[in-house]
Amino acid sequence: MKRILIVEDDIFLNKMLAYNLRSDGYGVSSALNVKTAGEELHRQEFDMVLLDINLPDGNGFELCSQIKFRNPDSIVIFLTANDQESDQIRGYEEGAVDYITKPFVVGALQRKIKAMFALLEHHKPTKDIYDDGRLFLDFSGQSATLNGKPVSLSPMEYKMLNLFRKNSGLVLTRRKLLEKLWDVDGNFVDEHTLTTSVSRLRSKIEADGGEPYIKTVYGMGYQWTGGETK
């Protein structure tokens, strides 16, 4: 089920949109201000956010920026009385895909939302999977098995494995790995953490004593030596 967050301080409009979108089969949450919207966004991710610009306790543009930073895949549509060209341009710059000025026809918005989701589903990328018959890695769903037995990996370990897998046969220097594993939230991997992380990862994906997947190239870095996918 697609989830939509409505951030609109007009109570009547908010309720009307919520009613109609629930009737269309979407999971809908509502917020009348930035504070409540922030709490909802912290609680769960939304596929789409319908967002007013002028809110009682803040600015929709700033909230849009936060939404796109937290979840770049969320679709943001501005619903606002502001019809200035400069506001529309800023809306798109903040990451919104559409800017709809009030008053608008709710039925037309419903059809637009349905069309947007259908288009995204049509262009949805195929699952990102590595499978050599021994090690199975689903990077999209973040699941892994070794010889059919589940392997517990952290988000950072999936990120590291995906980097190795996409550069199969190439030596990734420690510097390159450190650059690529830097997190957008400011969390970073240092030299010691990198060494420990690679060692821990090896212990998980090479636990059956088979051929190693990650080779240490002394003085340089690491190399993915895994086999071809099936």
Short mmCIF file of C-alpha atoms in Angstrom, two decimals:
data_model
loop_
_atom_site.label_atom_id
_atom_site.label_comp_id
_atom_site.label_asym_id
_atom_site.label_seq_id
_atom_site.Cartn_x
_atom_site.Cartn_y
_atom_site.Cartn_z
CA MET A 1 0.00 0.00 0.00
CA LYS A 2 1.30 3.43 -0.96
CA ARG A 3 1.44 5.86 1.95
CA ILE A 4 0.68 9.58 1.61
CA LEU A 5 1.22 12.35 4.15
CA ILE A 6 -0.96 15.46 3.89
CA VAL A 7 0.56 18.57 5.46
CA GLU A 8 -2.15 21.23 5.22
CA ASP A 9 -3.40 23.64 7.90
CA ASP A 10 -6.81 24.10 6.27
CA ILE A 11 -8.68 21.49 8.32
CA PHE A 12 -11.55 21.09 5.83
CA LEU A 13 -9.22 20.63 2.84
CA ASN A 14 -7.01 18.28 4.84
CA LYS A 15 -9.94 16.07 5.82
CA MET A 16 -11.43 16.11 2.32
CA LEU A 17 -8.12 15.07 0.74
CA ALA A 18 -7.63 12.36 3.36
CA TYR A 19 -11.13 10.95 2.79
CA ASN A 20 -10.79 10.86 -0.99
CA LEU A 21 -7.29 9.37 -0.99
CA ARG A 22 -8.26 6.67 1.52
CA SER A 23 -11.16 5.84 -0.80
CA ASP A 24 -8.57 5.33 -3.53
CA GLY A 25 -6.84 2.72 -1.36
CA TYR A 26 -3.90 4.73 -0.02
CA GLY A 27 -2.66 4.76 3.55
CA VAL A 28 -3.08 8.39 4.63
CA SER A 29 -1.69 10.39 7.54
CA SER A 30 -2.47 14.03 8.19
CA ALA A 31 -0.64 16.94 9.80
CA LEU A 32 -1.76 20.53 10.32
CA ASN A 33 1.71 21.94 11.00
CA VAL A 34 5.44 21.35 10.61
CA LYS A 35 5.86 19.88 14.10
CA THR A 36 3.29 17.14 13.61
CA ALA A 37 4.56 16.48 10.09
CA GLY A 38 8.07 16.01 11.48
CA GLU A 39 6.79 13.49 14.02
CA GLU A 40 4.98 11.54 11.30
CA LEU A 41 8.05 11.55 9.05
CA HIS A 42 10.21 10.32 11.92
CA ARG A 43 7.74 7.52 12.63
CA GLN A 44 7.59 6.15 9.08
CA GLU A 45 8.50 6.78 5.44
CA PHE A 46 5.95 8.07 2.94
CA ASP A 47 5.77 7.46 -0.78
CA MET A 48 4.26 10.92 -1.29
CA VAL A 49 3.82 14.14 0.65
CA LEU A 50 1.20 16.75 -0.25
CA LEU A 51 2.63 19.90 1.24
CA ASP A 52 1.37 23.42 1.87
CA ILE A 53 3.96 26.20 1.92
CA ASN A 54 2.51 28.61 4.49
CA LEU A 55 2.16 26.61 7.70
CA PRO A 56 1.45 28.00 11.19
CA ASP A 57 4.81 27.05 12.67
CA GLY A 58 7.16 26.91 9.71
CA ASN A 59 7.90 26.91 6.03
CA GLY A 60 6.95 24.18 3.57
CA PHE A 61 10.07 24.77 1.49
CA GLU A 62 12.33 23.91 4.44
CA LEU A 63 10.22 20.87 5.29
CA CYS A 64 10.46 19.69 1.68
CA SER A 65 14.25 19.92 1.86
CA GLN A 66 14.24 17.79 5.04
CA ILE A 67 11.91 15.23 3.46
CA LYS A 68 14.11 14.82 0.38
CA PHE A 69 17.23 14.57 2.54
CA ARG A 70 15.71 11.80 4.69
CA ASN A 71 14.06 9.90 1.84
CA PRO A 72 15.06 11.03 -1.67
CA ASP A 73 12.47 8.70 -3.22
CA SER A 74 9.50 10.45 -1.59
CA ILE A 75 7.37 12.38 -4.08
CA VAL A 76 6.58 15.91 -2.90
CA ILE A 77 3.73 17.94 -4.40
CA PHE A 78 3.15 21.49 -3.22
CA LEU A 79 -0.48 22.55 -2.74
CA THR A 80 -0.49 26.28 -2.10
CA ALA A 81 -2.15 29.63 -2.65
CA ASN A 82 1.24 31.12 -3.58
CA ASP A 83 1.21 31.65 -7.34
CA GLN A 84 4.43 33.64 -7.65
CA GLU A 85 6.80 32.30 -10.27
CA SER A 86 9.72 32.64 -7.85
CA ASP A 87 7.93 30.38 -5.34
CA GLN A 88 7.24 27.78 -8.01
CA ILE A 89 10.88 27.77 -9.08
CA ARG A 90 12.01 27.39 -5.47
CA GLY A 91 9.55 24.54 -4.99
CA TYR A 92 11.11 22.61 -7.84
CA GLU A 93 14.62 23.46 -6.62
CA GLU A 94 13.79 21.96 -3.22
CA GLY A 95 12.88 18.70 -4.94
CA ALA A 96 9.12 18.85 -5.52
CA VAL A 97 7.79 17.19 -8.68
CA ASP A 98 4.72 19.42 -8.99
CA TYR A 99 3.39 22.77 -7.75
CA ILE A 100 -0.40 23.08 -7.68
CA THR A 101 -2.03 26.40 -6.85
CA LYS A 102 -5.30 26.68 -4.94
CA PRO A 103 -8.13 26.37 -5.68
CA PHE A 104 -7.78 23.08 -7.53
CA VAL A 105 -10.04 20.20 -8.49
CA VAL A 106 -9.56 17.34 -6.01
CA GLY A 107 -10.60 14.72 -8.58
CA ALA A 108 -7.91 15.92 -10.99
CA LEU A 109 -5.32 15.69 -8.20
CA GLN A 110 -6.43 12.13 -7.46
CA ARG A 111 -5.94 11.13 -11.09
CA LYS A 112 -2.54 12.85 -11.17
CA ILE A 113 -1.42 10.94 -8.06
CA LYS A 114 -2.60 7.65 -9.53
CA ALA A 115 -0.75 8.38 -12.79
CA MET A 116 2.47 9.28 -10.95
CA PHE A 117 2.47 6.05 -8.94
CA ALA A 118 1.68 4.01 -12.06
CA LEU A 119 4.58 5.63 -13.93
CA LEU A 120 6.99 4.94 -11.08
CA GLU A 121 5.86 1.32 -10.87
CA HIS A 122 6.37 0.94 -14.61
CA HIS A 123 9.93 2.26 -14.38
CA LYS A 124 10.75 0.49 -11.13
CA PRO A 125 14.23 -1.01 -11.41
CA THR A 126 14.64 -4.77 -11.30
CA LYS A 127 15.85 -6.28 -8.06
CA ASP A 128 19.55 -5.81 -7.39
CA ILE A 129 20.77 -9.34 -6.63
CA TYR A 130 24.07 -11.22 -6.44
CA ASP A 131 23.79 -15.01 -6.51
CA ASP A 132 26.68 -17.39 -7.27
CA GLY A 133 24.95 -20.49 -5.95
CA ARG A 134 26.72 -20.22 -2.62
CA LEU A 135 26.28 -16.63 -1.52
CA PHE A 136 22.97 -14.87 -2.16
CA LEU A 137 22.67 -11.09 -1.66
CA ASP A 138 19.49 -9.09 -2.26
CA PHE A 139 20.63 -5.48 -2.07
CA SER A 140 17.12 -4.13 -2.71
CA GLY A 141 15.45 -6.11 0.06
CA GLN A 142 18.60 -6.28 2.22
CA SER A 143 18.57 -10.02 2.81
CA ALA A 144 21.39 -12.54 2.51
CA THR A 145 22.05 -16.27 2.73
CA LEU A 146 25.16 -18.45 2.67
CA ASN A 147 24.48 -21.97 1.44
CA GLY A 148 20.79 -21.35 2.10
CA LYS A 149 21.29 -20.19 5.70
CA PRO A 150 20.35 -16.58 6.61
CA VAL A 151 23.21 -14.14 7.16
CA SER A 152 22.65 -11.02 9.24
CA LEU A 153 24.28 -7.96 7.67
CA SER A 154 24.14 -4.29 8.67
CA PRO A 155 23.20 -1.52 6.18
CA MET A 156 26.87 -0.51 6.10
CA GLU A 157 27.90 -4.08 5.27
CA TYR A 158 25.41 -4.20 2.38
CA LYS A 159 26.80 -0.90 1.15
CA MET A 160 30.34 -2.24 1.35
CA LEU A 161 29.45 -5.51 -0.37
CA ASN A 162 27.65 -3.71 -3.18
CA LEU A 163 30.71 -1.54 -3.72
CA PHE A 164 32.97 -4.58 -3.90
CA ARG A 165 30.57 -6.50 -6.15
CA LYS A 166 30.24 -3.62 -8.65
CA ASN A 167 34.03 -3.38 -8.87
CA SER A 168 34.71 -7.10 -9.18
CA GLY A 169 38.35 -7.87 -9.93
CA LEU A 170 39.49 -4.31 -9.28
CA VAL A 171 41.62 -3.32 -6.32
CA LEU A 172 39.74 -0.78 -4.23
CA THR A 173 42.21 1.33 -2.30
CA ARG A 174 41.55 2.07 1.34
CA ARG A 175 41.17 5.74 0.44
CA LYS A 176 38.54 4.97 -2.21
CA LEU A 177 36.62 2.77 0.22
CA LEU A 178 36.71 5.43 2.92
CA GLU A 179 35.39 8.03 0.46
CA LYS A 180 32.56 5.80 -0.77
CA LEU A 181 31.49 4.66 2.69
CA TRP A 182 31.09 8.18 4.03
CA ASP A 183 27.49 8.60 5.19
CA VAL A 184 25.31 11.60 4.22
CA ASP A 185 24.26 12.03 7.87
CA GLY A 186 27.84 12.75 8.87
CA ASN A 187 28.75 9.26 10.09
CA PHE A 188 32.11 8.25 8.74
CA VAL A 189 34.38 5.25 8.59
CA ASP A 190 37.99 5.72 9.66
CA GLU A 191 41.01 3.51 8.87
CA HIS A 192 40.64 1.35 11.98
CA THR A 193 36.89 0.95 11.55
CA LEU A 194 37.39 -0.03 7.90
CA THR A 195 39.83 -2.81 8.81
CA THR A 196 37.51 -4.10 11.52
CA SER A 197 34.46 -3.89 9.25
CA VAL A 198 36.10 -5.85 6.43
CA SER A 199 37.27 -8.50 8.88
CA ARG A 200 33.77 -8.82 10.39
CA LEU A 201 32.20 -8.98 6.93
CA ARG A 202 34.58 -11.75 5.86
CA SER A 203 33.72 -13.79 8.95
CA LYS A 204 30.05 -13.68 7.91
CA ILE A 205 30.21 -14.38 4.17
CA GLU A 206 33.14 -16.82 4.32
CA ALA A 207 31.91 -18.75 7.37
CA ASP A 208 31.57 -22.04 5.47
CA GLY A 209 35.30 -22.26 4.78
CA GLY A 210 34.87 -22.01 1.01
CA GLU A 211 36.78 -19.80 -1.39
CA PRO A 212 37.31 -16.26 -0.02
CA TYR A 213 35.31 -13.37 -1.45
CA ILE A 214 37.48 -10.46 -0.33
CA LYS A 215 41.25 -10.50 -0.86
CA THR A 216 43.64 -8.17 0.95
CA VAL A 217 46.11 -6.53 -1.42
CA TYR A 218 48.80 -5.46 1.01
CA GLY A 219 49.81 -1.83 0.85
CA MET A 220 46.87 -1.00 -1.40
CA GLY A 221 43.43 -2.17 -0.31
CA TYR A 222 40.97 -4.94 -1.07
CA GLN A 223 39.71 -6.89 -4.08
CA TRP A 224 36.43 -8.75 -4.64
CA THR A 225 37.25 -12.25 -5.87
CA GLY A 226 33.75 -13.72 -5.82
CA GLY A 227 32.52 -15.84 -8.69
CA GLU A 228 30.13 -14.89 -11.45
CA THR A 229 26.45 -14.69 -10.65
CA LYS A 230 24.18 -17.46 -11.83
#
